[in-house]
Tab-separated table of C-alpha atoms in Angstrom:
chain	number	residue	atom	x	y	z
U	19	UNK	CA	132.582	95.538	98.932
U	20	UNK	CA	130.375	94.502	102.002
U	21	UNK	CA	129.372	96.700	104.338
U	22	UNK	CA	129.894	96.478	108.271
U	23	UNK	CA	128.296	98.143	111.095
U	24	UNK	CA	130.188	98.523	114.789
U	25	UNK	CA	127.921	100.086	117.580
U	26	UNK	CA	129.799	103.611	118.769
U	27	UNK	CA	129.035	106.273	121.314
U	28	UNK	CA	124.921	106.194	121.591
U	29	UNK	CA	124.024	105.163	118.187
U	30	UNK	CA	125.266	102.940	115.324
U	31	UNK	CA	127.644	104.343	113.274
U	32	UNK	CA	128.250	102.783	109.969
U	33	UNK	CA	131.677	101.453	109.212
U	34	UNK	CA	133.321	100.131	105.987
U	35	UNK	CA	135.556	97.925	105.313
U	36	UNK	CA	138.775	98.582	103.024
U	37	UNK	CA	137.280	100.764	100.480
U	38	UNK	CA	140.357	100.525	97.716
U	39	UNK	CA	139.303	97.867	95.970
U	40	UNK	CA	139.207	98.836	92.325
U	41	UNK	CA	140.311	96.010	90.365
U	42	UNK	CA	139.480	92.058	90.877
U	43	UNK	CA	141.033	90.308	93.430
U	44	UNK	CA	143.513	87.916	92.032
U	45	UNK	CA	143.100	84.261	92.248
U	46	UNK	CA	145.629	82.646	89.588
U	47	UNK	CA	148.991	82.104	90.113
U	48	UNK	CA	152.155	80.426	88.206
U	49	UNK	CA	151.597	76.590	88.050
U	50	UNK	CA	154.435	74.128	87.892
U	51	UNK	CA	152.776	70.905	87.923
U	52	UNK	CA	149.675	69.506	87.601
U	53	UNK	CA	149.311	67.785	90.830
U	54	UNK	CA	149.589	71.310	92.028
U	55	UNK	CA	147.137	73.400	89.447
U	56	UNK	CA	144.903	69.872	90.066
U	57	UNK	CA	145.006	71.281	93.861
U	58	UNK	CA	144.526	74.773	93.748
U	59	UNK	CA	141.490	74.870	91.474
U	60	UNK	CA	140.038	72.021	93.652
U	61	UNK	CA	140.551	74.821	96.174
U	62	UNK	CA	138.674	77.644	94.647
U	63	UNK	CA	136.121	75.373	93.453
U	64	UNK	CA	135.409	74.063	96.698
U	65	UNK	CA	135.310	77.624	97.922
U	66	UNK	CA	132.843	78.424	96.054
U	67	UNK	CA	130.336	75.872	97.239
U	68	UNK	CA	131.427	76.754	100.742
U	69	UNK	CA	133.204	73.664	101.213
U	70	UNK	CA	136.060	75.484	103.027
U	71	UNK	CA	137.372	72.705	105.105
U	72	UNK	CA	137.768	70.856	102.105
U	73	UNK	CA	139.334	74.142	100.405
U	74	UNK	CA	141.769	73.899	103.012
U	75	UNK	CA	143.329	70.661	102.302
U	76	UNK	CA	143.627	71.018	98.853
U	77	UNK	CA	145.336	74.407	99.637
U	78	UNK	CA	147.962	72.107	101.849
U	79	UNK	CA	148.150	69.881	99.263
U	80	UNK	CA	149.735	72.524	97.265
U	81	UNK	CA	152.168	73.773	100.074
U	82	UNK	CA	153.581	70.164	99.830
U	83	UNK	CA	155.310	71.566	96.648
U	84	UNK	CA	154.921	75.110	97.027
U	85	UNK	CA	155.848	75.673	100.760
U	86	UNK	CA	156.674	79.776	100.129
U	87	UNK	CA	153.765	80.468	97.708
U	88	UNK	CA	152.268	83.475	98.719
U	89	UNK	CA	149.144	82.982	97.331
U	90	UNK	CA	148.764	79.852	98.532
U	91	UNK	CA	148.688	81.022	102.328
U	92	UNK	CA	146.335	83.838	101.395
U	93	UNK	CA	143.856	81.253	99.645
U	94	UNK	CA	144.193	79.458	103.305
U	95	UNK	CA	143.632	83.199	105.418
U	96	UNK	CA	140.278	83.216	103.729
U	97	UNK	CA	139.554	79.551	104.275
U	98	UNK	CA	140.464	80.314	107.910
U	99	UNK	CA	138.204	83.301	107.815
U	100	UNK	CA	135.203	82.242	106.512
U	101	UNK	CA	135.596	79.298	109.142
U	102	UNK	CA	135.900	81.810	111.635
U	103	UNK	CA	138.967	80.312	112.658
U	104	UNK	CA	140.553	83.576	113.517
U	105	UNK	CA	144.229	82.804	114.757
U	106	UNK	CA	144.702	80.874	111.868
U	107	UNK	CA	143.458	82.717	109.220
U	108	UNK	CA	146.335	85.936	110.862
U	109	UNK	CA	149.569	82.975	110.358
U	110	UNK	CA	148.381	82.571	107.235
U	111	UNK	CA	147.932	86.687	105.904
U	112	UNK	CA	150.673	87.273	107.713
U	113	UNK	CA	152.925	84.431	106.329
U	114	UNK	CA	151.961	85.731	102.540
U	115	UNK	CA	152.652	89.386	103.455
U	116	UNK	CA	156.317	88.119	104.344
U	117	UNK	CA	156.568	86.699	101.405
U	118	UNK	CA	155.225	88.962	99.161
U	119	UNK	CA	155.081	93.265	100.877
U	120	UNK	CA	153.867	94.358	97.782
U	121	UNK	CA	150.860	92.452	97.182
U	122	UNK	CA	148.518	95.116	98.519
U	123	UNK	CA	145.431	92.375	98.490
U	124	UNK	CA	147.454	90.227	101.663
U	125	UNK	CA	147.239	93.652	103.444
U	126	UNK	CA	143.269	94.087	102.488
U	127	UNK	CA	143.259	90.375	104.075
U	128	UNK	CA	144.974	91.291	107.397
U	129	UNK	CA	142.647	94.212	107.811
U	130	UNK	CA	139.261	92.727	107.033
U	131	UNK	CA	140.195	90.208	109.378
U	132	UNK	CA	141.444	92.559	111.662
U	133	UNK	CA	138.120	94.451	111.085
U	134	UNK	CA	136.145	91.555	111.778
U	135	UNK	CA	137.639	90.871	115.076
U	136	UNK	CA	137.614	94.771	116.405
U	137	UNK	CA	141.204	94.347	116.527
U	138	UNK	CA	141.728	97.947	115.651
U	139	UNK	CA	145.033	98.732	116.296
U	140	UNK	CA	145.978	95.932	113.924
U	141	UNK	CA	143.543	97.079	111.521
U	142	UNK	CA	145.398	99.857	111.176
U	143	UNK	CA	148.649	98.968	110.803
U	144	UNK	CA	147.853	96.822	107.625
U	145	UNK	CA	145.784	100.699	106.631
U	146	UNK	CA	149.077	101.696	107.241
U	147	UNK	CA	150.613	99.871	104.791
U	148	UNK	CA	147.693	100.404	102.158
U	149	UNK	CA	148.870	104.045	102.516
U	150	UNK	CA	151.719	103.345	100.673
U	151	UNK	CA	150.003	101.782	97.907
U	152	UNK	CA	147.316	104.586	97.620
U	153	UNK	CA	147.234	107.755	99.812
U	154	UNK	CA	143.101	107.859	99.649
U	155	UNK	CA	143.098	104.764	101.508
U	156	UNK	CA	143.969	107.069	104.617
U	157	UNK	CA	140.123	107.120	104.464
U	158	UNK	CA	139.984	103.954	105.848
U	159	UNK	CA	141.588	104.809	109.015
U	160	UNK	CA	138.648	107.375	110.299
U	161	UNK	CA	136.139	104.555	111.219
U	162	UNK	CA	139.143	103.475	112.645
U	163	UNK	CA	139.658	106.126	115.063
U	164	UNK	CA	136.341	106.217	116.031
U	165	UNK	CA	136.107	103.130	116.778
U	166	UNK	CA	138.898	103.665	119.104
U	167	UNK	CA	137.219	106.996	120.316
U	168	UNK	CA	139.754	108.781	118.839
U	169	UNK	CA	136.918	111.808	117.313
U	170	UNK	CA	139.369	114.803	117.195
U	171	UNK	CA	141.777	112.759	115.049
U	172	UNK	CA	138.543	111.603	113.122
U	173	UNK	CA	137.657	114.636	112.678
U	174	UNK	CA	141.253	116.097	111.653
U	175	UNK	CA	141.911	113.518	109.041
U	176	UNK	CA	138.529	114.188	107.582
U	177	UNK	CA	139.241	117.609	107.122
U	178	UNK	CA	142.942	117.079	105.898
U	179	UNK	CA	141.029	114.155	103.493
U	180	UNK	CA	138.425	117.367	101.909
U	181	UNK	CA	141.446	119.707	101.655
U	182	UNK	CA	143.328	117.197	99.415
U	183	UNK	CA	140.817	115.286	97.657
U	184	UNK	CA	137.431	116.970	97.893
U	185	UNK	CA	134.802	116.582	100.076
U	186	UNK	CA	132.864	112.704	100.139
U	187	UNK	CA	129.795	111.786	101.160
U	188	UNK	CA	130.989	108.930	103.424
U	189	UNK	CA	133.251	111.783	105.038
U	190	UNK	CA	130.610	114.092	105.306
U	191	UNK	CA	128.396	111.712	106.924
U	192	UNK	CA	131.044	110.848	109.529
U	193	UNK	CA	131.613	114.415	110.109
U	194	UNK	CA	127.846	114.939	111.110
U	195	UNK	CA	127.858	111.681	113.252
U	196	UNK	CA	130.643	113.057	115.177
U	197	UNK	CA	129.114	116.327	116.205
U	198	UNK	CA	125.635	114.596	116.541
U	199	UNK	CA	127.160	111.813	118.874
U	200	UNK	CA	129.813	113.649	120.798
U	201	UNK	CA	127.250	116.850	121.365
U	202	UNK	CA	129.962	119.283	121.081
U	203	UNK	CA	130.173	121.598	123.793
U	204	UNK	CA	129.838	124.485	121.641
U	205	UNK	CA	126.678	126.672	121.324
U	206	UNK	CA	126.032	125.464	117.825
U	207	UNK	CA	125.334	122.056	118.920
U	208	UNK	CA	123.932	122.586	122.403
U	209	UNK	CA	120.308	122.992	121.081
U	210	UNK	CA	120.651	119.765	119.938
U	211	UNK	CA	121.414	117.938	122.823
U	212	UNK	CA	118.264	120.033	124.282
U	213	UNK	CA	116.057	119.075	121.528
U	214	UNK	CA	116.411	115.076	121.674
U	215	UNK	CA	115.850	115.706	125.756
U	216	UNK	CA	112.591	117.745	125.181
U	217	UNK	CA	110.974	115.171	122.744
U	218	UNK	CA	111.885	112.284	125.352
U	219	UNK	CA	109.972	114.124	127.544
U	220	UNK	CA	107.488	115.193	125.607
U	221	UNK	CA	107.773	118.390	125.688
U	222	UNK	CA	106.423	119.531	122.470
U	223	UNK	CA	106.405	123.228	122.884
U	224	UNK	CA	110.328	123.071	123.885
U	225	UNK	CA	110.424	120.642	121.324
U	226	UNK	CA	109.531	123.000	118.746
U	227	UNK	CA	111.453	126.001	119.577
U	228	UNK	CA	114.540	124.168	120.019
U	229	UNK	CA	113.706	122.722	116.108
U	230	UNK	CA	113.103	126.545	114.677
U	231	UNK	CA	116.369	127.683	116.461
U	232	UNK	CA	118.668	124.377	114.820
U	233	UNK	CA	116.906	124.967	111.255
U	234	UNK	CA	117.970	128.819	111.633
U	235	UNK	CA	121.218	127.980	112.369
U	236	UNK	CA	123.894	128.763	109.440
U	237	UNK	CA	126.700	126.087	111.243
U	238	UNK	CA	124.297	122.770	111.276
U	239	UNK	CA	124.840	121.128	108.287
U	240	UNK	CA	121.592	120.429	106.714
U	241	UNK	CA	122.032	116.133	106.629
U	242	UNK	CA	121.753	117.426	110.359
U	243	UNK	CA	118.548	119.391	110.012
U	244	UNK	CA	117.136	116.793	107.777
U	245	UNK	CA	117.458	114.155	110.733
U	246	UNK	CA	115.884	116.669	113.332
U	247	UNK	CA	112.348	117.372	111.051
U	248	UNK	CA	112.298	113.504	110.850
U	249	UNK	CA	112.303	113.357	114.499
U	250	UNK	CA	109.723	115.826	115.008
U	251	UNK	CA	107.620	114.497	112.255
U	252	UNK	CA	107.468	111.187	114.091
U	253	UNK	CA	106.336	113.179	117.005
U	254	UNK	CA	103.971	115.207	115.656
U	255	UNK	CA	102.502	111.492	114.030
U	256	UNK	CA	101.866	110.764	117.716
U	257	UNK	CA	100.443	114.569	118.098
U	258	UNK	CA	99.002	116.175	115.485
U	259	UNK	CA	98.959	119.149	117.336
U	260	UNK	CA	101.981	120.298	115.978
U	261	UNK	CA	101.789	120.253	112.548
U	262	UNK	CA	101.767	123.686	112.293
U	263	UNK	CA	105.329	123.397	113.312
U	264	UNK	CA	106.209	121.461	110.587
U	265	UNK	CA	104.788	124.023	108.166
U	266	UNK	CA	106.877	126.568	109.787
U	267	UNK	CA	109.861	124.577	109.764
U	268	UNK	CA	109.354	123.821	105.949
U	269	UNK	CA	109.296	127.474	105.345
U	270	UNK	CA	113.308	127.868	106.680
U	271	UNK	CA	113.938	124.777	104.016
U	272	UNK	CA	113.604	127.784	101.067
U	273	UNK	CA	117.701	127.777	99.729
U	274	UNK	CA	117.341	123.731	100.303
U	275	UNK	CA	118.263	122.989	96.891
U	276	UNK	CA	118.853	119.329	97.684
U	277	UNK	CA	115.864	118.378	99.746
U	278	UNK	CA	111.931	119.102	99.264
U	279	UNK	CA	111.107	118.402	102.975
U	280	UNK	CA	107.166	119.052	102.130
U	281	UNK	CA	107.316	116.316	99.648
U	282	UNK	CA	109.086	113.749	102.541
U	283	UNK	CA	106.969	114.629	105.088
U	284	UNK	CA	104.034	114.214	102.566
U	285	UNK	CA	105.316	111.044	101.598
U	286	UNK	CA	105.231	110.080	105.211
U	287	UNK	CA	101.490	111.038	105.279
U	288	UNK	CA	100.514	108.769	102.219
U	289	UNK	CA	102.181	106.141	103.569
U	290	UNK	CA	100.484	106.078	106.788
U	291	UNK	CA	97.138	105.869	105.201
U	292	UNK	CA	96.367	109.760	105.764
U	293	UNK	CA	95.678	111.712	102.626
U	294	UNK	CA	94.622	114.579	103.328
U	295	UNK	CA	97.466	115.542	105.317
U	296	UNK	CA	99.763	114.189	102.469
U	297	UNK	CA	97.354	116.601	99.964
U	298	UNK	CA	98.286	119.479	102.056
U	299	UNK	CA	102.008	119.007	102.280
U	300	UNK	CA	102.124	118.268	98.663
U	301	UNK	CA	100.497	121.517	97.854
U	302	UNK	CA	103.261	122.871	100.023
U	303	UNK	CA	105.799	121.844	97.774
U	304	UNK	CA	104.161	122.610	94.910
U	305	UNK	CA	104.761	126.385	96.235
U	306	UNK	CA	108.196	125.273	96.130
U	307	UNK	CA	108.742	123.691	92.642
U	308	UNK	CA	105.463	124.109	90.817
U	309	UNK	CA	106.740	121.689	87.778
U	310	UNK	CA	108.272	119.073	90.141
U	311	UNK	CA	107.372	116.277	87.911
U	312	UNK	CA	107.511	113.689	90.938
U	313	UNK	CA	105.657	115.751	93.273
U	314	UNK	CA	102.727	116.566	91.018
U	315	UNK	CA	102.113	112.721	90.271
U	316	UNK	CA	102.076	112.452	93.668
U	317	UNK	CA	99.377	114.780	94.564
U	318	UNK	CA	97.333	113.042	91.509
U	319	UNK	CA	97.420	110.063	92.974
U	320	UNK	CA	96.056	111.283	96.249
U	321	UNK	CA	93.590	112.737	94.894
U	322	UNK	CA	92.596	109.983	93.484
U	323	UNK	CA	92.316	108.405	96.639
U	324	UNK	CA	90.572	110.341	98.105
U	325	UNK	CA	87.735	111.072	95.120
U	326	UNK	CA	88.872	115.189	94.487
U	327	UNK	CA	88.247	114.075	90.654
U	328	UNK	CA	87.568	117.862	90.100
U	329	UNK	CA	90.973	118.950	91.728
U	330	UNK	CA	92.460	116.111	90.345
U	331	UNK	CA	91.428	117.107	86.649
U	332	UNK	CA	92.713	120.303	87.185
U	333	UNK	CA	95.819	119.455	88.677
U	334	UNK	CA	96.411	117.152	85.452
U	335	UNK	CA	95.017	119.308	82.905
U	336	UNK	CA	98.328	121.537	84.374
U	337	UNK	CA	100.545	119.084	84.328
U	338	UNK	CA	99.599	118.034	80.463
U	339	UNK	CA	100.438	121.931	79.673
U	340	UNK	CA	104.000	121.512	81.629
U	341	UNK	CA	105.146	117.893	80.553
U	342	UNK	CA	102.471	117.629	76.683
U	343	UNK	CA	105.312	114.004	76.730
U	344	UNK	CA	104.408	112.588	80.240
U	345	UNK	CA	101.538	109.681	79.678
U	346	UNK	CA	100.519	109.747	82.953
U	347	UNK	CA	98.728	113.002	83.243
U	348	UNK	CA	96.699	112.420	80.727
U	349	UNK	CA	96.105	109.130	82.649
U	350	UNK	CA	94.880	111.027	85.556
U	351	UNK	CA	92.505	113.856	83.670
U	352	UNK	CA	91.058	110.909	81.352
U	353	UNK	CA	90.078	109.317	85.013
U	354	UNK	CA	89.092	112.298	86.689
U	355	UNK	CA	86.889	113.352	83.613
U	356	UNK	CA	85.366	109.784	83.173
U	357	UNK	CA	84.249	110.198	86.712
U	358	UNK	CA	82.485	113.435	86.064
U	359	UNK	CA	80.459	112.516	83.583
U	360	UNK	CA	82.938	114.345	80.593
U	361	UNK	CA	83.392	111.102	78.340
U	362	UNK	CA	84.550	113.330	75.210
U	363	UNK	CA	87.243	114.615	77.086
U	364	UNK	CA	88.324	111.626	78.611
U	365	UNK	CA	88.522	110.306	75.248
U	366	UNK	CA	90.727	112.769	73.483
U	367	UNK	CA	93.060	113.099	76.606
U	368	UNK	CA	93.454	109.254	76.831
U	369	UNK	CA	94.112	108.814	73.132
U	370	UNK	CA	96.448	111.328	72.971
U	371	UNK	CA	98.518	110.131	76.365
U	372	UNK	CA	98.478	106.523	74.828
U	373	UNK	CA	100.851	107.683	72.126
U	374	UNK	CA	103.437	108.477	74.836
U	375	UNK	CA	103.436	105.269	77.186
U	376	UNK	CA	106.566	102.743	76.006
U	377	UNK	CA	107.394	100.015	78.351
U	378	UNK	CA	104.836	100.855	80.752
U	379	UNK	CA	102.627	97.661	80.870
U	380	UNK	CA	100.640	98.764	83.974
U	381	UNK	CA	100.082	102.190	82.991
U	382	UNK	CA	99.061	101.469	79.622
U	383	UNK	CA	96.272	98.387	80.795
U	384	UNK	CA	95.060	101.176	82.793
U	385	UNK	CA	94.824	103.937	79.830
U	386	UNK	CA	92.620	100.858	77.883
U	387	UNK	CA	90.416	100.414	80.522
U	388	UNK	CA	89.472	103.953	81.067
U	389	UNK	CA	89.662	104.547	77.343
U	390	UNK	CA	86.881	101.770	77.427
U	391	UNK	CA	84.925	103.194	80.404
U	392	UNK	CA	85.118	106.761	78.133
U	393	UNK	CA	83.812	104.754	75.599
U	394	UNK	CA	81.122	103.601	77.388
U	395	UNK	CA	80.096	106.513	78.884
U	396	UNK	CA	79.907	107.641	74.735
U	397	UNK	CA	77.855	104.350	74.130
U	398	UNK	CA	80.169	103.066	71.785
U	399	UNK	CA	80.127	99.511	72.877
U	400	UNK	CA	81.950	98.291	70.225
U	401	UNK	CA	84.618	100.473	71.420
U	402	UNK	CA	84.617	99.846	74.725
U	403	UNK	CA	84.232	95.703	73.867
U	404	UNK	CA	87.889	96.526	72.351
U	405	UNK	CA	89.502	98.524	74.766
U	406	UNK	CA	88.574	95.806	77.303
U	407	UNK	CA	89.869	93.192	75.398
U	408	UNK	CA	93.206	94.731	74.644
U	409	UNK	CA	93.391	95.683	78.625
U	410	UNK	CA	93.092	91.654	79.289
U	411	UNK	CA	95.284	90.893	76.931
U	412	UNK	CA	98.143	93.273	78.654
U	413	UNK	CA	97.290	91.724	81.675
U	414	UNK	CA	97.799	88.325	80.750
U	415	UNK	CA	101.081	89.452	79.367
U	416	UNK	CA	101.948	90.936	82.987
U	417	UNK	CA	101.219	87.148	84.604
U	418	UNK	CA	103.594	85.125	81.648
């Protein structure tokens, strides 16, 4: 199922096409001659080299002897479709939904092409009749309504969908839009209205009160409060002076049990190229969930980057004692130890790790080269002649 984007209120919101498409879309039908099976597989083939012109005239070929063949018209509506030739490709849905109401996949065409060409009311007329095929498809009417800024009946159906069916994420995610885009009038909601007009004018101060009092509040959803620390955290890249807030606002995160915001806005950190503000936001989290297994290799690694091998053997020698199955901390303490000058340790650590690395070619050339800079460190050449040699040997496996 492709996925299609229309442009509502101040922001894109993202918009699906008919989502009730469990089973295949049928392309055989009954064939009574060969001039007319010849025909309609010279259709489909030359639809599926994009040949659709050509498609089409084998696909009239076959209305010669098959004038009411339902299929046959809907093999033409996508034709038209893909040719953009929009009038058309409507006769031709329509014409097989006369023919054939109960074929729900001649509504599905109808509405994508409806969909396509923000004919909405349309669109939801054939939704209409995918109803009666299979109530969830109501689902497919609330991008529907807001596309037709229809929000409180948006907002109603979503609710009514929850109620029946349990709560979605596509649902929820409209929900949030909503509020977000039509800045409710409500108190709840005000601040945020206030916030997004404080960080356009820079106003970090205002900025950051009007983040503490939206994190504190019990009615924002938290895919809400997720988006407003990703705001701020791009404006505190642009001021650093404010990452104090950020600390503060990861401490109102603490019944999160979805989210570790430290970790993001660490990530965020690392990926800009600044470490030691990644470090401390990592350490953050780790205050959070000590044995977060994702986290912790995290913090190794930027370590590692930035040459705490004594933290960093610490850190690993932990993580060894939480995960004794997880290679790559004794990865990290055999190369934080070979960089102090503790060779026998490296040694042991890497040994033992190597037991527990399967289908891990770049991890495991990089436990045989440290096992060989251990080695060397021990002066056992010999040794360290091998563990080279097997490390070249994995990488020339990596380039086949």
């Amino acid at each position: 199922m492709n996925t299609k984007t229309i442009a509502l209120f101040l922001f894109s919101l993202f918009v699906l096409p008919f989502s009730g498409r469990a089973q295949t879309e049928p392309e055989d039908i009954a064939m009574v001659s060969d001039a007319f099976q010849d025909s309609f597989y010279e259709s489909l083939l030359q639809k599926g080299i994009e040949n659709y012109d050509k498609a089409i005239v084998a696909l009239e070929n076959c209305l010669v002897s098959q004038p009411n063949n339902a299929s046959v018209h809907f093999e033409l509506g996508k034709n038209y479709l893909a040719l953009k030739q929009y009038e058309n490709a409507y006769q031709s849905f329509q014409k097989a939904t006369k023919i054939d109401p109960k074929n729900k996949w001649f509504w599905v065409g109808i509405y994508d092409l409806s969909f396509q060409t923000k004919n909405y009311e349309r669109a939801m007329t054939a939704v209409q009749q995918l109803i009666l095929f299979d109530e969830r498809n109501k689902d497919d009417l609330i991008p529907l309504y807001l596309a037709t800024n229809q929000q409180e009946k948006a907002l109603a159906l979503i609710n009514e969908m929850n109620a029946k069916f349990g709560k979605s994420q596509e649902r929820t995610q409209f929900k949030n839009q909503i509020l977000l885009a039509t800045k409710n009038e409500a108190a709840d909601w005000k601040e945020l209205g206030d916030f997004k007009n404080y960080l356009d004018t820079k106003n970090g101060n205002q900025a950051a009160q009007a983040l503490y009092s939206i994190l504190a509040n019990p009615q924002i959803p938290n895919t809400v409060k997720h988006r407003v620390v990703n705001e701020f955290l791009l404006f505190t890249y642009q001021n650093p002076q404010y990452e104090a807030v950020l600390e503060q606002a990861i401490l109102l995160f603490d019944s999160d049990k979805e989210v570790n915001v430290a970790q993001v806005i660490g990530k965020f950190y690392q990926n800009k190229k600044q470490t030691k503000t990644a470090i401390h936001f990592y350490e953050l989290a780790l205050q959070k969930e000590v044995g977060a297994v994702e986290t912790n290799l995290l913090l190794l690694q930027a370590y590692t980057t930035t040459q705490q091998f004594q933290e960093l053997a610490q850190k690993a020698a932990e993580g060894m004692e939480l995960y004794p199955a997880q290679g790559y901390f004794y990865y990290y303490f055999g190369l934080a130890n070979n960089q102090l000058g503790q060779f026998y340790k490296a040694k042991e650590a890497l040994e033992t790790g190597l037991d527990f690395v399967v289908d891990e070619l770049d991890l495991e050339i990089n436990f045989n080269l440290q096992l060989a800079e251990a080695y060397n460190g021990l002066g056992d050449f010999k040794k360290k002649d091998s563990y080279f040699a097997k490390a070249n040997q994995l990488t020339q496996m990596k380039k086949k």
